[in-house]
């Protein structure tokens, strides 16, 4: 039976320790953060206090809201060790020196309460060495919990247990890390580098050594070992710049010192004089003066890349690689060119090394795949890649090189590592049998449902699923989950279907982003051919469908994760409740493309900020607050911040673990079913022309200061007209129909302006707003 962790202690306020403490606080759990006594300050706890202060200034932010920082109690290990006696879990994150860690463990053992769990964040020192010579009572409660940096954003947590570790201790920490910290737990063996770093560092070293041997340029390598292999576009050299060049020598040295002499890692562990020189000159990557890439500010912020032979920077260039033209990984690997041969050498070696780790670093292929997806942001794990390419292909490639065949490849004997049987995804084990891929208890994923069921309805842009217990789930399926007429059409039909066959509706998907908003490409096309009626019909359709959701005779729960922008934010504003993943980034950002919210976003934000007690009385404060938020395209950088901005209500739920989002949203929807009544329509008291004048005056002031462009003034004027209620005054309440009409009219006025089309085109081609 697992214990409940009500407070956590972290010892070590460096980058990792402080980040772990911040994530605990993000979960709403009190945390104690200790470090050594500051010798050069009168404040003995200055190190821990300074760490929290730095966290509050760091971007991307480790804290999800400034309020979370108040849950961190700082101190030092000489004066405040007794605070650890209140903690159910104590994380050690101090310097990677065995003597320092063991001396600290002796102190912790005397301060902690019976049954509390102690873990180390180490990735280089074996657990057996960490507990050597320490009491058996300590060893029973000790394990390794290896977080990835930054702890808030990286979902992987590797857990290593020792032979003496209590099963309950492991279960307690794993459950807390899953539900409260949002981590996907991978159980690893007590081996150097565990899973992700052992394979990830080997992959990076292999890619760099092969690039040097082949005489390739950094841009060529990143284009090849990047998107074609399902790896982030940073590729290899971009990733090394992001991680920090100065970190890699320490990691590789640790692995070289601890891995067996026959490990393939030693073949790629060779010095790179260029890297040593770069580090010495301060070129440590993005945190330094640059790395393999840099921005030359003296040359007009020109992006430059380093020549791997001469070590001289030159302008970065788009690589011309014929082997990538077919856009298929198999074609790239088979291409008879130096680029194709390079890709094959790197991937064959990496996949073979991954296969050798089954039974060595982890017990199963699914754990290794999960570690690389979440620890290194690979789109596919290595065994998923092998299945795509064929295990027979990999075996033939290894045999051609005279390389050993890993045991799991021999066991597979050409069979896939994954299969679907009776609607369940299964993985191949070392025993030669297939086993169900385990999900954490309580997790619910559409990816699993698709294996055993068909959608209730679908078209090219969306689908409707039955997720059980009378709850339907609507998902967008377009690129970036952009909302187009087909998606809106199916959503309209969904309302009628739920009335007939279900009790509640959840709006959710498993894309990287919930929805980037309306399909701008369609809008641009329609504007270019002057199909204004089509654009106005789309605006009207969105308003109609979103109102149907709001006033449907059943509860509607939105379940976003990632970006929920523009129309994606507006659909959530019309839901009865939202169960948001903690990493939800919401905002009404239409002004960035020369438009205003047109699907009811203005009226819903006005309604929320007009609630009694929210702001000072009178019609102007809510209008000014919404204008302040929408006119600068404010995006909440977490679910907590979305609550502060009222994109989410205080009563909306937040889920830490992405795998649990759908289950939590379904539970929330079911909790609303009994006695459900749709909301009553609401009119608002708005200031009219006097309010519009005040807002216009404010924008004109920003324009004089150079903080608003000429077209910003025009767009904000249209927004001000909507938010102030048009030609009204405080004696005439404005109903929803009137506000939607104002949204529609001002949206269309802006859509007809060529400067809006310029903004849309620039956004589509560059991903950045145009300041015209």
XYZ file of C-alpha atoms in Angstrom:
772
model
C 0.000 0.000 0.000
C 1.487 3.354 -1.042
C 1.953 6.227 1.375
C 0.721 9.746 0.744
C 3.406 12.375 0.176
C 2.271 15.708 1.614
C 5.611 17.529 1.612
C 8.847 17.048 -0.327
C 12.407 17.963 0.574
C 15.094 18.776 -1.992
C 18.732 19.068 -0.952
C 20.844 20.841 -3.548
C 19.662 24.142 -5.024
C 21.531 23.974 -8.309
C 19.802 24.013 -11.676
C 18.310 20.529 -11.297
C 17.499 20.623 -7.592
C 15.835 24.022 -7.804
C 13.917 22.925 -10.896
C 12.661 19.797 -9.137
C 11.539 21.901 -6.183
C 9.706 24.261 -8.534
C 7.822 21.394 -10.176
C 6.749 20.061 -6.778
C 5.456 23.540 -5.936
C 3.689 23.675 -9.326
C 1.744 20.632 -8.156
C 0.538 22.588 -5.131
C 2.685 20.564 -2.725
C 4.881 22.313 -0.116
C 8.599 21.760 -0.641
C 11.720 22.402 1.429
C 14.800 23.472 -0.569
C 18.137 23.289 1.239
C 21.732 23.887 0.224
C 25.039 24.420 1.991
C 25.661 27.494 4.142
C 26.652 30.541 2.112
C 30.164 31.362 3.278
C 30.428 34.791 1.627
C 27.109 36.185 2.898
C 25.602 37.156 6.214
C 22.518 35.237 5.088
C 23.400 31.598 5.744
C 20.575 30.424 3.427
C 21.478 32.763 0.587
C 22.217 29.942 -1.867
C 18.754 28.371 -1.662
C 17.035 31.761 -1.543
C 19.029 32.927 -4.540
C 18.038 29.818 -6.446
C 14.343 30.603 -6.022
C 14.942 34.215 -7.056
C 16.676 33.014 -10.230
C 13.826 30.616 -10.979
C 11.400 33.532 -10.940
C 13.480 35.286 -13.612
C 14.237 32.260 -15.790
C 12.681 31.858 -19.244
C 11.164 29.400 -19.988
C 9.720 29.682 -16.506
C 10.266 26.791 -14.056
C 7.315 28.054 -11.968
C 3.876 27.883 -13.583
C 2.819 30.922 -11.577
C 4.551 33.258 -9.153
C 2.180 32.001 -6.465
C 3.788 28.556 -6.665
C 7.075 30.002 -5.391
C 5.394 30.702 -2.054
C 5.213 26.945 -1.446
C 9.018 26.706 -1.353
C 10.654 26.986 2.073
C 14.374 27.681 1.777
C 17.161 26.939 4.224
C 20.565 25.362 4.685
C 21.701 21.892 5.726
C 23.346 23.063 8.941
C 20.514 25.074 10.457
C 17.383 23.603 8.883
C 17.963 19.872 8.445
C 15.125 19.251 10.887
C 12.686 20.503 8.216
C 13.299 17.261 6.337
C 11.591 15.435 9.185
C 8.276 16.765 7.833
C 8.868 15.349 4.339
C 7.572 12.084 2.921
C 10.090 12.196 0.067
C 13.586 13.694 0.128
C 15.441 14.234 -3.160
C 19.212 14.628 -3.141
C 20.511 16.718 -6.056
C 24.016 17.736 -4.974
C 27.336 17.545 -6.805
C 28.177 14.215 -8.476
C 30.730 13.108 -5.863
C 30.175 9.908 -3.958
C 31.850 11.137 -0.758
C 29.704 14.278 -0.669
C 26.511 12.337 -1.252
C 27.235 9.695 1.384
C 28.135 12.324 3.989
C 24.817 14.015 3.268
C 22.908 10.718 3.513
C 24.265 10.184 7.008
C 22.836 13.564 8.032
C 19.511 12.881 6.308
C 19.216 9.508 8.045
C 19.342 11.260 11.412
C 16.731 13.844 10.442
C 14.130 12.031 8.370
C 10.983 10.428 9.709
C 10.536 6.630 9.624
C 9.298 5.359 6.278
C 10.146 8.515 4.330
C 11.720 7.854 0.946
C 15.138 9.215 -0.039
C 16.274 9.364 -3.665
C 19.208 10.663 -5.646
C 18.952 12.547 -8.918
C 22.272 11.099 -10.062
C 22.755 9.764 -13.565
C 26.396 8.711 -13.199
C 26.882 6.931 -9.847
C 25.537 3.375 -9.356
C 22.926 2.903 -6.653
C 24.982 0.097 -5.154
C 27.828 2.545 -4.542
C 25.537 5.216 -3.117
C 24.218 2.994 -0.311
C 27.439 1.095 0.387
C 28.236 1.204 4.099
C 24.968 2.915 5.018
C 22.386 1.368 7.393
C 19.994 -1.241 6.023
C 17.112 0.968 7.152
C 18.369 3.669 4.772
C 18.883 1.274 1.866
C 15.303 0.001 2.191
C 13.955 3.510 1.647
C 16.448 4.585 -1.027
C 16.186 4.710 -4.826
C 17.361 6.799 -7.774
C 14.957 9.246 -9.412
C 16.614 10.695 -12.502
C 14.806 13.826 -13.699
C 15.524 15.481 -17.038
C 16.243 19.166 -17.471
C 14.191 21.316 -17.305
C 12.088 19.321 -14.784
C 8.901 21.252 -15.516
C 8.847 20.503 -19.229
C 10.587 17.130 -19.606
C 8.077 14.369 -18.863
C 10.513 11.491 -18.372
C 11.496 10.192 -14.929
C 13.850 7.215 -14.726
C 13.582 5.194 -11.509
C 16.207 2.719 -10.318
C 15.665 0.519 -7.287
C 18.232 -1.481 -5.373
C 17.971 -5.077 -4.130
C 17.044 -3.798 -0.664
C 14.596 -1.076 -1.759
C 11.048 -1.576 -0.448
C 8.454 -2.090 -3.175
C 6.188 0.361 -1.311
C 8.857 3.067 -1.495
C 9.090 2.689 -5.257
C 5.305 2.662 -5.673
C 4.863 5.726 -3.472
C 7.343 7.841 -5.422
C 6.236 6.541 -8.818
C 2.579 7.315 -8.082
C 3.395 10.807 -6.800
C 5.652 11.534 -9.777
C 2.946 10.343 -12.174
C -0.132 12.049 -10.740
C 1.358 15.151 -9.104
C 4.496 15.880 -11.136
C 3.160 14.733 -14.512
C 5.977 12.278 -15.178
C 6.018 9.119 -17.225
C 8.037 6.646 -15.178
C 10.516 4.302 -16.833
C 12.028 1.635 -14.597
C 15.721 1.157 -15.307
C 18.401 -1.227 -14.158
C 21.349 -0.005 -12.097
C 23.565 0.507 -15.115
C 25.670 3.516 -16.232
C 23.567 6.221 -17.863
C 20.378 4.180 -17.295
C 18.368 4.259 -20.548
C 17.870 7.686 -22.149
C 21.307 9.172 -21.605
C 23.129 5.946 -22.342
C 21.445 5.620 -25.713
C 21.099 9.345 -26.346
C 24.772 10.151 -25.726
C 25.853 7.193 -27.854
C 23.614 8.436 -30.668
C 25.041 11.965 -30.473
C 28.637 10.733 -30.350
C 28.050 8.361 -33.264
C 26.432 11.127 -35.335
C 29.314 13.549 -34.684
C 32.134 11.065 -35.316
C 30.538 9.825 -38.516
C 30.015 13.420 -39.669
C 33.681 14.235 -39.138
C 34.757 11.082 -40.943
C 32.432 11.823 -43.861
C 33.415 15.495 -44.104
C 29.836 16.743 -43.707
C 28.771 20.221 -42.660
C 26.710 20.884 -39.549
C 23.649 21.951 -41.560
C 23.794 18.745 -43.609
C 23.955 16.593 -40.482
C 21.040 18.358 -38.797
C 18.932 18.057 -41.956
C 19.640 14.314 -42.166
C 19.556 13.372 -38.478
C 16.443 15.406 -37.788
C 12.943 15.347 -39.166
C 13.560 12.419 -41.583
C 14.293 10.255 -38.545
C 11.499 11.701 -36.416
C 13.945 13.744 -34.351
C 13.402 17.457 -33.507
C 14.633 19.877 -36.162
C 17.557 20.813 -33.925
C 19.098 17.577 -35.169
C 22.479 16.798 -33.620
C 24.556 19.969 -33.552
C 21.556 22.144 -32.739
C 20.741 19.847 -29.811
C 24.317 19.974 -28.522
C 24.121 23.775 -28.610
C 20.867 23.620 -26.662
C 22.197 21.212 -24.016
C 25.542 22.963 -23.676
C 28.843 21.877 -25.176
C 30.563 22.075 -21.791
C 28.253 19.408 -20.349
C 28.996 16.720 -22.912
C 32.668 16.028 -21.975
C 31.592 15.324 -18.376
C 28.803 12.965 -19.455
C 30.948 11.080 -21.954
C 33.823 10.799 -19.472
C 31.484 9.322 -16.868
C 30.118 6.743 -19.306
C 33.585 5.876 -20.574
C 34.787 5.281 -17.011
C 31.888 3.052 -15.976
C 30.782 1.096 -19.048
C 32.297 -2.347 -19.721
C 35.377 -2.313 -21.949
C 33.542 -4.180 -24.718
C 30.657 -1.677 -24.856
C 30.230 -0.110 -28.334
C 30.266 3.323 -26.707
C 34.060 3.221 -26.485
C 34.310 3.139 -30.284
C 32.781 6.630 -30.497
C 34.397 8.060 -27.378
C 37.166 10.080 -28.923
C 38.352 13.641 -28.284
C 37.145 16.492 -30.473
C 39.869 19.193 -30.319
C 37.524 21.694 -31.967
C 34.975 21.309 -29.166
C 37.647 21.791 -26.508
C 38.749 25.000 -28.187
C 35.180 26.249 -28.501
C 34.509 25.663 -24.792
C 37.737 27.423 -23.819
C 36.709 30.472 -25.875
C 33.223 30.629 -24.350
C 31.380 28.999 -27.259
C 29.414 26.619 -25.046
C 26.155 26.729 -27.012
C 23.073 28.886 -26.613
C 23.942 29.771 -23.018
C 27.340 31.085 -24.172
C 28.517 33.099 -27.155
C 27.196 30.421 -29.489
C 28.168 26.893 -30.364
C 28.082 25.035 -33.638
C 25.687 27.809 -34.601
C 25.839 31.433 -33.495
C 24.115 34.736 -34.149
C 26.580 37.343 -35.424
C 25.113 40.605 -34.176
C 27.863 42.660 -35.773
C 26.699 41.311 -39.139
C 23.054 42.236 -38.620
C 22.078 39.224 -36.488
C 23.203 36.849 -39.219
C 23.007 33.160 -38.357
C 26.352 31.453 -38.796
C 27.619 27.875 -38.596
C 31.088 26.639 -37.772
C 33.226 24.790 -40.276
C 34.081 21.464 -38.623
C 37.505 21.347 -40.267
C 38.804 24.910 -40.021
C 36.812 25.956 -36.954
C 35.892 29.231 -38.692
C 32.339 30.598 -38.631
C 30.586 31.275 -41.940
C 27.033 32.231 -42.924
C 24.616 29.360 -42.327
C 23.193 27.915 -45.514
C 20.352 25.682 -46.580
C 21.859 22.287 -47.419
C 21.174 20.747 -50.813
C 20.696 17.023 -50.195
C 19.377 14.935 -53.059
C 18.886 11.961 -50.735
C 16.141 13.856 -48.858
C 14.047 14.692 -51.903
C 11.797 11.612 -51.655
C 11.005 12.414 -47.988
C 10.986 8.730 -46.989
C 13.386 7.442 -44.383
C 13.882 4.126 -46.194
C 14.793 5.999 -49.384
C 17.283 8.159 -47.502
C 18.989 5.117 -45.978
C 19.199 3.338 -49.332
C 20.452 6.369 -51.275
C 23.809 5.748 -52.945
C 25.467 8.984 -51.845
C 27.618 10.151 -48.989
C 24.507 11.574 -47.328
C 22.593 8.310 -47.621
C 25.569 6.275 -46.415
C 26.043 8.643 -43.472
C 22.354 8.330 -42.478
C 22.543 4.534 -42.657
C 25.743 4.308 -40.608
C 24.337 6.482 -37.842
C 20.898 4.900 -37.672
C 22.026 1.273 -37.977
C 24.538 1.737 -35.150
C 22.025 3.603 -32.969
C 19.238 1.069 -33.428
C 21.605 -1.822 -32.804
C 22.826 -0.187 -29.603
C 19.223 0.319 -28.499
C 18.549 -3.365 -29.131
C 21.560 -4.326 -27.021
C 20.079 -2.456 -24.051
C 17.005 -4.720 -23.759
C 17.621 -6.763 -20.638
C 20.732 -4.688 -19.916
C 19.421 -1.180 -19.153
C 15.675 -1.918 -19.134
C 13.540 -5.048 -19.297
C 11.406 -4.211 -22.300
C 11.408 -2.399 -25.625
C 8.465 -0.142 -24.703
C 10.445 1.376 -21.821
C 13.373 2.206 -24.098
C 11.037 3.736 -26.685
C 9.289 5.810 -24.023
C 12.619 7.011 -22.637
C 13.756 8.312 -26.032
C 10.409 9.853 -26.929
C 10.160 11.777 -23.680
C 13.829 12.210 -22.754
C 15.098 13.265 -26.197
C 11.818 14.253 -27.888
C 12.065 11.614 -30.605
C 8.798 11.219 -32.481
C 9.339 7.459 -32.609
C 11.241 5.224 -30.234
C 14.079 3.109 -31.688
C 11.977 -0.059 -31.814
C 9.127 1.775 -33.492
C 11.685 2.896 -36.089
C 12.916 -0.682 -36.520
C 9.337 -1.799 -37.133
C 8.928 0.917 -39.772
C 12.102 -0.148 -41.549
C 11.832 -3.875 -40.859
C 13.839 -5.917 -38.398
C 15.193 -8.004 -41.256
C 16.671 -4.837 -42.806
C 18.548 -4.005 -39.609
C 19.820 -7.551 -39.205
C 21.077 -7.673 -42.806
C 22.838 -4.339 -42.325
C 24.586 -5.594 -39.188
C 25.584 -8.859 -40.833
C 27.017 -6.961 -43.799
C 29.207 -4.993 -41.395
C 30.202 -8.104 -39.483
C 28.619 -6.599 -36.353
C 27.129 -8.745 -33.567
C 23.359 -9.314 -33.608
C 21.738 -8.222 -30.313
C 19.756 -10.887 -28.506
C 16.346 -9.207 -28.943
C 16.876 -9.107 -32.732
C 17.653 -12.809 -32.747
C 14.542 -13.480 -30.651
C 12.408 -11.393 -33.008
C 13.696 -13.299 -36.034
C 11.966 -10.884 -38.398
C 8.818 -10.449 -36.320
C 7.749 -6.890 -35.407
C 8.436 -5.547 -31.945
C 4.849 -4.298 -31.681
C 1.587 -5.794 -32.802
C -2.130 -5.322 -32.172
C -3.945 -8.349 -30.810
C -7.625 -8.321 -29.764
C -7.582 -4.526 -29.809
C -4.534 -4.223 -27.562
C -1.035 -3.064 -28.391
C 1.544 -5.670 -27.497
C 5.348 -5.699 -27.353
C 7.768 -8.533 -27.990
C 9.727 -9.708 -24.957
C 13.043 -11.470 -24.556
C 11.066 -14.616 -23.851
C 9.851 -14.579 -27.452
C 6.258 -13.889 -26.414
C 4.102 -10.798 -26.898
C 2.871 -8.930 -23.833
C 0.321 -6.130 -23.474
C 1.957 -2.691 -23.354
C 1.140 -1.454 -19.865
C -0.514 1.893 -19.199
C -0.522 3.547 -15.775
C -3.657 2.652 -13.836
C -6.376 5.175 -14.625
C -4.892 6.397 -17.915
C -7.217 6.666 -20.939
C -5.959 7.352 -24.468
C -7.694 7.641 -27.815
C -4.620 5.951 -29.301
C -5.622 2.783 -27.470
C -9.313 3.153 -28.288
C -8.525 3.378 -32.019
C -7.055 -0.116 -31.904
C -10.352 -1.716 -30.923
C -13.127 0.600 -32.117
C -14.216 2.785 -34.999
C -15.342 6.400 -34.615
C -19.034 7.119 -34.212
C -18.724 9.771 -36.937
C -15.836 11.285 -38.836
C -14.798 13.382 -41.809
C -11.482 14.709 -43.064
C -11.131 17.250 -40.246
C -12.576 15.684 -37.104
C -13.944 12.543 -35.487
C -16.355 11.565 -32.720
C -15.602 8.659 -30.366
C -17.542 6.733 -27.751
C -15.298 6.656 -24.656
C -17.777 4.782 -22.493
C -20.250 5.508 -19.702
C -22.370 7.649 -22.015
C -19.588 10.131 -22.787
C -18.598 11.084 -26.337
C -15.244 12.574 -27.312
C -14.842 15.018 -30.206
C -11.352 15.413 -31.692
C -9.903 17.682 -34.339
C -7.679 15.792 -36.802
C -6.298 18.516 -39.095
C -2.717 19.787 -39.181
C -2.100 21.725 -35.941
C -5.776 20.836 -35.281
C -6.758 23.989 -37.135
C -10.509 24.558 -37.316
C -12.124 24.594 -40.745
C -15.725 24.348 -42.069
C -15.639 20.530 -42.080
C -14.617 20.427 -38.420
C -17.387 22.866 -37.520
C -19.897 20.868 -39.551
C -19.066 17.659 -37.700
C -19.180 19.500 -34.389
C -22.685 20.714 -35.214
C -23.747 17.170 -36.066
C -22.066 15.990 -32.875
C -24.380 18.142 -30.758
C -27.412 16.414 -32.262
C -25.805 12.965 -31.910
C -24.952 13.481 -28.258
C -28.522 14.576 -27.536
C -29.740 11.306 -29.029
C -27.169 8.796 -27.802
C -24.924 10.177 -25.025
C -24.985 12.011 -21.704
C -21.982 14.330 -22.037
C -19.307 15.522 -24.455
C -15.545 15.974 -24.076
C -13.547 17.970 -26.639
C -10.018 16.581 -26.717
C -7.259 15.277 -28.948
C -3.798 13.766 -28.601
C -1.960 16.102 -30.936
C 0.945 18.205 -29.769
C -1.474 21.138 -29.641
C -5.176 21.300 -28.839
C -5.830 23.765 -31.669
C -3.918 26.608 -33.299
C -7.253 28.251 -34.161
C -9.004 28.843 -37.474
C -7.374 27.615 -40.677
C -5.591 30.770 -41.847
C -4.642 29.210 -45.164
C -8.298 28.872 -46.125
C -9.006 32.431 -44.995
C -6.087 33.766 -47.040
C -7.203 31.854 -50.122
C -10.764 33.146 -49.814
C -9.541 36.717 -49.331
C -7.243 36.515 -52.337
C -10.157 35.643 -54.611
C -12.440 38.142 -52.831
C -14.760 35.365 -51.624
C -15.990 37.550 -48.789
C -19.265 35.674 -48.435
C -17.337 32.460 -47.759
C -15.360 34.124 -44.991
C -18.486 35.640 -43.459
C -20.247 32.272 -43.667
C -17.325 30.697 -41.774
C -17.528 33.352 -39.061
C -21.287 32.864 -38.767
C -20.946 29.078 -38.704
C -18.380 29.234 -35.899
C -20.585 31.538 -33.851
C -23.584 29.269 -34.372
C -21.782 26.044 -33.472
C -20.084 27.491 -30.406
C -23.408 28.815 -29.121
C -24.925 25.374 -29.684
C -22.206 23.934 -27.464
C -22.766 26.529 -24.779
C -26.517 26.004 -24.576
C -26.620 22.264 -25.337
C -28.802 20.185 -22.978
C -25.779 18.208 -21.827
C -22.472 19.132 -20.186
C -19.518 19.943 -22.450
C -15.977 19.697 -21.082
C -12.907 20.936 -22.950
C -9.627 19.094 -22.394
C -6.753 21.075 -23.931
C -3.023 20.522 -23.940
C -0.364 22.594 -25.672
C -1.517 25.546 -27.760
C -5.165 26.596 -27.600
C -5.148 29.807 -29.615
C -7.740 31.948 -31.328
C -10.703 29.753 -32.246
C -9.161 26.937 -30.199
C -9.337 29.153 -27.132
C -12.846 30.347 -28.019
C -14.283 26.835 -28.108
C -12.990 26.296 -24.565
C -14.557 29.574 -23.442
C -17.935 28.148 -24.494
C -17.574 24.860 -22.573
C -19.356 24.261 -19.258
C -16.024 23.315 -17.727
C -12.430 22.709 -18.747
C -10.024 20.041 -17.554
C -6.733 21.406 -18.814
C -3.342 19.791 -18.984
C -0.996 21.864 -16.878
C 1.026 22.770 -19.983
C -1.827 24.491 -21.793
C -1.019 27.779 -23.504
C -4.227 29.726 -24.158
C -4.890 33.065 -25.760
C -6.973 35.130 -28.147
C -4.214 36.061 -30.579
C -6.162 37.216 -33.634
C -4.759 40.773 -33.553
C -1.402 39.278 -34.575
C -2.877 38.506 -38.000
C -4.897 41.722 -38.257
C -8.195 40.312 -37.008
C -10.224 40.158 -33.804
C -11.884 37.172 -32.092
C -14.921 36.376 -34.201
C -16.396 33.228 -32.648
C -17.655 34.700 -29.400
C -14.345 35.154 -27.627
C -14.950 38.843 -26.909
C -18.373 38.310 -25.378
C -17.238 35.373 -23.256
C -14.236 37.216 -21.837
C -16.409 40.252 -21.111
C -18.880 38.018 -19.307
C -16.165 36.480 -17.143
C -14.556 39.756 -16.155
C -17.988 41.322 -15.495
C -18.811 38.824 -12.751
C -19.591 40.548 -9.424
C -16.549 41.100 -7.236
C -14.070 40.481 -10.016
C -13.193 44.146 -10.672
C -14.320 47.586 -9.422
C -17.951 48.355 -10.188
C -18.988 50.072 -13.393
C -19.032 49.115 -17.085
C -15.496 50.227 -17.926
C -13.164 48.028 -15.772
C -14.141 44.704 -17.471
C -13.883 46.299 -20.909
C -10.443 47.723 -20.137
C -9.214 44.416 -18.706
C -10.311 42.351 -21.708
C -8.920 44.968 -24.084
C -5.604 44.908 -22.241
C -5.438 41.119 -22.636
C -6.661 40.690 -26.212
C -5.125 43.787 -27.848
C -1.586 42.506 -27.253
C -2.403 38.849 -28.030
C -1.630 37.711 -24.481
C -0.981 33.972 -24.206
C -1.105 32.229 -20.841
C 2.076 30.195 -20.390
C 0.470 27.587 -18.153
C -2.938 26.478 -16.971
C -2.285 28.356 -13.729
C -1.662 31.582 -15.628
C -4.749 30.903 -17.772
C -6.782 30.975 -14.562
C -5.273 34.317 -13.600
C -6.279 35.713 -17.013
C -9.733 34.038 -16.800
C -9.196 32.032 -19.956
C -9.913 29.299 -17.423
C -12.319 29.616 -14.499
C -11.098 29.146 -10.921
C -13.252 25.988 -10.802
C -11.717 24.429 -13.926
C -9.537 21.397 -13.314
C -5.852 20.923 -14.048
C -4.219 17.577 -14.863
C -0.470 17.194 -14.390
C 0.063 13.996 -16.409
C -0.802 14.212 -20.102
C -1.741 10.511 -20.154
C -4.468 11.147 -17.567
C -6.104 14.140 -19.220
C -8.900 12.326 -21.054
C -9.797 10.197 -18.024
C -9.957 13.290 -15.820
C -12.050 15.180 -18.374
C -14.448 12.260 -18.684
C -14.809 12.119 -14.898
C -15.523 15.859 -14.786
C -18.140 15.538 -17.516
C -19.894 12.698 -15.666
C -19.860 14.737 -12.449
C -21.926 17.415 -14.212
C -24.570 15.122 -15.704
C -26.946 14.764 -12.760
C -29.355 17.701 -12.706
C -27.525 19.481 -15.507
C -29.060 22.697 -16.841
C -27.462 24.844 -19.539
C -26.512 28.423 -18.565
C -28.972 31.274 -18.942
C -28.267 33.913 -21.635
C -26.719 37.029 -20.151
C -26.754 40.663 -21.222
C -23.942 43.051 -20.331
C -23.826 46.711 -19.391
C -21.209 48.309 -21.661
C -20.014 51.929 -21.949
C -20.558 52.507 -25.686
C -18.803 55.353 -27.584
C -17.329 56.896 -24.426
C -15.574 53.636 -23.637
C -14.372 53.304 -27.211
C -12.936 56.814 -27.046
C -10.993 55.995 -23.866
C -9.519 52.850 -25.418
C -8.645 54.648 -28.667
C -6.903 57.343 -26.635
C -4.777 54.756 -24.867
C -3.771 53.096 -28.149
C -2.886 56.472 -29.677
C -0.535 57.036 -26.759
C 1.208 53.737 -27.440
C 1.482 54.669 -31.132
C 3.185 57.972 -30.260
C 5.717 56.023 -28.180
C 6.386 53.648 -31.056
C 4.820 50.715 -29.212
C 1.929 50.336 -31.663
C 2.099 50.327 -35.460
C -0.344 52.240 -37.677
C -2.288 49.062 -38.401
C -2.260 48.081 -34.722
C -4.263 51.261 -34.177
C -6.832 50.173 -36.782
C -7.164 46.615 -35.438
C -7.392 47.783 -31.832
C -10.040 50.286 -32.870
C -12.192 47.432 -34.179
C -11.609 45.484 -30.961
C -12.533 48.547 -28.890
C -15.771 48.933 -30.848
C -16.811 45.368 -29.987
C -15.795 45.455 -26.329
C -17.444 48.819 -25.669
C -20.720 47.567 -27.163
C -20.926 49.735 -30.267
C -23.600 52.418 -30.281
C -24.978 51.759 -26.799
C -24.753 53.228 -23.307
C -24.946 51.918 -19.750
C -28.760 52.218 -19.700
C -29.182 49.706 -22.530
C -27.786 46.200 -21.767
C -26.201 44.478 -24.747
C -27.281 40.888 -25.389
C -25.254 38.082 -26.941
C -26.784 38.527 -30.402
C -25.681 42.145 -30.507
C -22.148 41.329 -29.371
C -21.808 38.534 -31.912
C -23.036 40.881 -34.643
C -20.386 43.434 -33.618
C -17.703 40.746 -33.666
C -18.792 39.602 -37.124
C -19.026 43.090 -38.630
C -15.648 44.240 -37.314
C -14.015 40.940 -38.260
C -15.209 41.312 -41.856
C -14.133 44.958 -42.017
C -10.601 43.915 -41.069
C -10.646 40.855 -43.327
C -11.193 43.135 -46.336
C -8.148 45.267 -45.504
C -5.032 44.362 -47.531
C -2.884 44.889 -44.408
C -4.643 41.973 -42.718
C -3.875 39.783 -45.731
C -0.223 40.860 -45.453
C -0.191 39.821 -41.791
C -1.795 36.457 -42.526
C 0.630 35.754 -45.363
C 3.626 36.643 -43.222
C 2.419 34.433 -40.379
C 1.867 31.481 -42.711
C 5.310 31.814 -44.314
C 7.422 32.694 -41.270
C 5.393 31.729 -38.209
C 5.944 35.243 -36.859
C 3.658 38.303 -36.700
C 4.145 41.187 -39.102
C 4.350 44.664 -37.563
C 2.822 46.764 -40.351
